[in-house]
Short mmCIF file of C-alpha atoms in Angstrom, two decimals:
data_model
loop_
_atom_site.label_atom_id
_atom_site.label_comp_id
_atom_site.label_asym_id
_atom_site.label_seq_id
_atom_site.Cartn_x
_atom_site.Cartn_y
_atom_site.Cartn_z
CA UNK A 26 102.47 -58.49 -78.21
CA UNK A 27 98.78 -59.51 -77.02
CA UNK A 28 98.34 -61.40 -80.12
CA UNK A 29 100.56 -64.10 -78.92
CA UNK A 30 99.12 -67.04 -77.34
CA UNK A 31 99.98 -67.51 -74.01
CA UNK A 32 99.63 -71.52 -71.94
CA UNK A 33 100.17 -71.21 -67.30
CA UNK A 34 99.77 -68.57 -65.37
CA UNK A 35 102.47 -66.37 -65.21
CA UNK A 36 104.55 -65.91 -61.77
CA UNK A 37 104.42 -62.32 -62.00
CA UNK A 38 104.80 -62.13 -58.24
CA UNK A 39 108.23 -63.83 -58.76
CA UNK A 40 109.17 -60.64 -60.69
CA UNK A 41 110.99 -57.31 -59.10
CA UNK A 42 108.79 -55.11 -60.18
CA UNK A 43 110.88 -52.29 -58.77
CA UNK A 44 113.59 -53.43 -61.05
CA UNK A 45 111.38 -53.65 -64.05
CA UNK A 46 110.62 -50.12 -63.37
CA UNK A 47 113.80 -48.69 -62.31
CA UNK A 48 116.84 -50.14 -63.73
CA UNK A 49 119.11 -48.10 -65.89
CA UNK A 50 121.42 -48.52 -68.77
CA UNK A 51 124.63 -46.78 -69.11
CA UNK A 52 122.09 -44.14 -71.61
CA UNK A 53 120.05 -43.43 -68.13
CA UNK A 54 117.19 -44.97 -69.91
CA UNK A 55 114.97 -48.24 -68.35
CA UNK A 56 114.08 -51.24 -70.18
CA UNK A 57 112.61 -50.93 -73.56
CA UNK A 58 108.96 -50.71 -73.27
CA UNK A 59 108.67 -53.85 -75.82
CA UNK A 60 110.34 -56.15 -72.93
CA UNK A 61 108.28 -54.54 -70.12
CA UNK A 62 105.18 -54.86 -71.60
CA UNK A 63 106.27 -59.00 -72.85
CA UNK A 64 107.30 -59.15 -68.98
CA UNK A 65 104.39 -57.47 -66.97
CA UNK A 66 102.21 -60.39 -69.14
CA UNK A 67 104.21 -63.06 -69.08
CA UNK A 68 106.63 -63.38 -66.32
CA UNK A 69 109.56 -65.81 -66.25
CA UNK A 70 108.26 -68.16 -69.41
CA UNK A 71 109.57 -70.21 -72.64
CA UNK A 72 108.89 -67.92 -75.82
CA UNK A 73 108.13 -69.81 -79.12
CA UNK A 74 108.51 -73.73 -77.23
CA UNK A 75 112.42 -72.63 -77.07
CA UNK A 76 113.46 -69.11 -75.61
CA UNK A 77 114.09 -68.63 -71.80
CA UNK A 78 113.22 -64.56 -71.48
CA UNK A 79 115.01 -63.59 -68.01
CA UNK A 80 112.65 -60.89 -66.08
CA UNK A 81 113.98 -59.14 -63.07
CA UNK A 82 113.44 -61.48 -60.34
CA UNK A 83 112.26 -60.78 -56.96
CA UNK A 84 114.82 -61.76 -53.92
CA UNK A 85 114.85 -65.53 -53.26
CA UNK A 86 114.24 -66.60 -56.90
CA UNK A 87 116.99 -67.96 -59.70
CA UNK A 88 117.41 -67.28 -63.15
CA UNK A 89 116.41 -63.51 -63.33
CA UNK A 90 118.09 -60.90 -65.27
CA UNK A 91 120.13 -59.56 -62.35
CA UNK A 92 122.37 -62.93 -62.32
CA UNK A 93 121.45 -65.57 -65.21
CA UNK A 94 120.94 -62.98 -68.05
CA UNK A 95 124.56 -61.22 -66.55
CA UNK A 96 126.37 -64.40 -66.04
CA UNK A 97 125.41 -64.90 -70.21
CA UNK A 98 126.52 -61.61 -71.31
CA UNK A 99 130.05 -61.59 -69.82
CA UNK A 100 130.08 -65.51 -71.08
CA UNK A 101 128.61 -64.41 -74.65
CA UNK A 102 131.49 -60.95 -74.21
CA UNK A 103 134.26 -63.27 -73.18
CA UNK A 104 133.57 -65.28 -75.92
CA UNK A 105 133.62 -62.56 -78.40
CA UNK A 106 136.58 -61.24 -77.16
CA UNK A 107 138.78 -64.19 -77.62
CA UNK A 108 137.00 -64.72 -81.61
CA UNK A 109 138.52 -60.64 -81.70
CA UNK A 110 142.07 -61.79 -80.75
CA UNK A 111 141.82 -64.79 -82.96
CA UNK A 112 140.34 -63.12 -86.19
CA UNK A 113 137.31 -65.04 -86.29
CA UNK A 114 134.86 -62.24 -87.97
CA UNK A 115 132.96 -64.99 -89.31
CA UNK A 116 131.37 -64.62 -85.60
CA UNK A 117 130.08 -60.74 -86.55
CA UNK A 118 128.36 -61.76 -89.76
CA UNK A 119 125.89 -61.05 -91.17
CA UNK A 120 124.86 -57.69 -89.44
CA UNK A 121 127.31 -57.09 -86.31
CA UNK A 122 130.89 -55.36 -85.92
CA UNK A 123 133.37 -55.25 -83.09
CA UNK A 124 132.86 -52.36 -82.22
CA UNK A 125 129.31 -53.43 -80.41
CA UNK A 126 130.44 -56.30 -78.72
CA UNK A 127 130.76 -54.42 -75.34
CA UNK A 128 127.01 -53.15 -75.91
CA UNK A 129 125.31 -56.33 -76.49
CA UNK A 130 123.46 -57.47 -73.42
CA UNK A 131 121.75 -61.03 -73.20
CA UNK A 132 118.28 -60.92 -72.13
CA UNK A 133 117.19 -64.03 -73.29
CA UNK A 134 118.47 -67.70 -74.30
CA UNK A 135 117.70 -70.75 -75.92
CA UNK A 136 117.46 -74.21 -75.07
CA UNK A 137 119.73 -74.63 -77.60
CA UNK A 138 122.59 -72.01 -76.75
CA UNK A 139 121.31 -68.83 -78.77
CA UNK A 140 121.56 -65.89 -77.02
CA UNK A 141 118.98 -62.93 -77.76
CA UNK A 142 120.71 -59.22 -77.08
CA UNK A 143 120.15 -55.84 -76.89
CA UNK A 144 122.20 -53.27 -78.56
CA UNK A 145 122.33 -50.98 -75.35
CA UNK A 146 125.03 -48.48 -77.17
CA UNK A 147 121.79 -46.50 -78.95
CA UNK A 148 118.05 -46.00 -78.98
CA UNK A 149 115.47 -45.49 -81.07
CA UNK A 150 112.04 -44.39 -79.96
CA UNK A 151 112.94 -45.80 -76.33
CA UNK A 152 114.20 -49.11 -77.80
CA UNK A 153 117.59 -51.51 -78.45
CA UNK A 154 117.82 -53.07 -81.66
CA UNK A 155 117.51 -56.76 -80.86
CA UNK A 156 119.97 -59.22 -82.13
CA UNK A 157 120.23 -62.83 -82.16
CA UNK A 158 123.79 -64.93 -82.25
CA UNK A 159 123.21 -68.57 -82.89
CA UNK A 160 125.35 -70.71 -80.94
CA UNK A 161 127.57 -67.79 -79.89
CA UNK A 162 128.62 -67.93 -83.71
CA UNK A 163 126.89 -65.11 -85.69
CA UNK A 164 125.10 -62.03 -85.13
CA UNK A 165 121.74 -61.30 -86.93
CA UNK A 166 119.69 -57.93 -86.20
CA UNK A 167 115.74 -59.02 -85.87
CA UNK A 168 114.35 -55.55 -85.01
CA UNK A 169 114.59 -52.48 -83.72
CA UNK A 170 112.19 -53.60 -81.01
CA UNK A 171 111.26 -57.47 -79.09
CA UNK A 172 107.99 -56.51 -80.75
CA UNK A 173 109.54 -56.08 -84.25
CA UNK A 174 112.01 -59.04 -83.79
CA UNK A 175 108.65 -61.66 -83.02
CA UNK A 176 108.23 -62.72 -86.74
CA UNK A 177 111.69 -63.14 -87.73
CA UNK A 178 112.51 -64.66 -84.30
CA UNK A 179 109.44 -67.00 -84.34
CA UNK A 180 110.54 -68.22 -88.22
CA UNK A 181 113.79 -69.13 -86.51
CA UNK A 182 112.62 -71.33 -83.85
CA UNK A 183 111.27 -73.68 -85.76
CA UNK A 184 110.17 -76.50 -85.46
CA UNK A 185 109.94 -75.68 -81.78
CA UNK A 186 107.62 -72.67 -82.22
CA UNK A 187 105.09 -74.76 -84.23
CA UNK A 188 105.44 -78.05 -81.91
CA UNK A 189 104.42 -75.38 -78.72
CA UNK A 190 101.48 -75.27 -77.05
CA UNK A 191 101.36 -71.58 -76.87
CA UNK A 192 103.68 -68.71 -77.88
CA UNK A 193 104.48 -68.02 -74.83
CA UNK A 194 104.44 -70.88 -72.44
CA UNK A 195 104.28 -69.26 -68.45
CA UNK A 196 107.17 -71.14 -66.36
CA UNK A 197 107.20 -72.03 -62.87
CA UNK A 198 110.95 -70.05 -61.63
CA UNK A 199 112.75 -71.59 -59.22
CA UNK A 200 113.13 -70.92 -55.53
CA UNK A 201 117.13 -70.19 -54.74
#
């Protein structure tokens, strides 16, 4: 992930660094190395001039993983749930199943209301497969790591990847 371009200076103070290194998912595992190396560079920041990637974020600061990125995944689970009941599996193509709806965590979203996810049911080589569901409407795999997903994910944010000054653009998070 160093060869992405990088604008600001990241607020890595702004990020719970405890957090980063000690959360767990329902496997007992932390967060895939792929994310904590992306956040230990880049803090809370804009990937490809559209993606908001949610860090842990230290007390006194908003949109963090520990309430932004959960508020989307019960929205994103909700929604899901209610395309179940009403036979919608239109919304799992091309590459999901209902079966992993409850294991898809958000842990980053676009300016435009795609959600980035984890697949926290399984891991390979420390890792969640990442997924992508545009507009809450489809699920596409990327990778079977943030690092993996970059090309694939970069090809679909244009034309905002190639109008951005950097890859990764370093935001400013706000004070709660």
């Amino acid at each position: 992930m160093h060869e992405l371009s990088m604008t600001g200076v990241p607020a890595l103070g702004a990020v719970a660094q405890d957090l980063l290194a000690g959360h767990r998912f329902a496997d007992g595992e932390g967060f895939p190395a792929s994310y904590r190396e992306y956040v230990s560079r880049a803090g809370f920041s804009r990937l490809f001039g559209l993606w908001l990637v949610y860090p842990p974020a230290s007390d006194g600061f908003a949109d963090g993983w520990q309430r932004r990125a959960s508020r989307l995944t019960e929205s994103f689970r909700q929604t899901y749930a209610e395309a179940r009941t009403e036979e919608f599996d239109w919304k799992i193509e091309p590459d999901g199943d209902w079966s992993m709806i409850d294991g898809l965590v958000v842990f980053a979203f676009s300016e435009n209301g795609d959600a980035l996810l984890w697949d926290t049911r399984h891991r390979a080589a420390g890792e969640f497969d990442v997924y992508c569901s545009l507009r809450l409407d489809s699920l596409h795999r990327l990778g079977a790591s943030l690092g993996e997903a970059l090309p694939r994910l970069r090809k679909l944010s244009r034309p905002f990847a190639d109008r951005a000054a950097a890859d990764i653009e370093c935001l400013t998070p706000a004070r709660l």
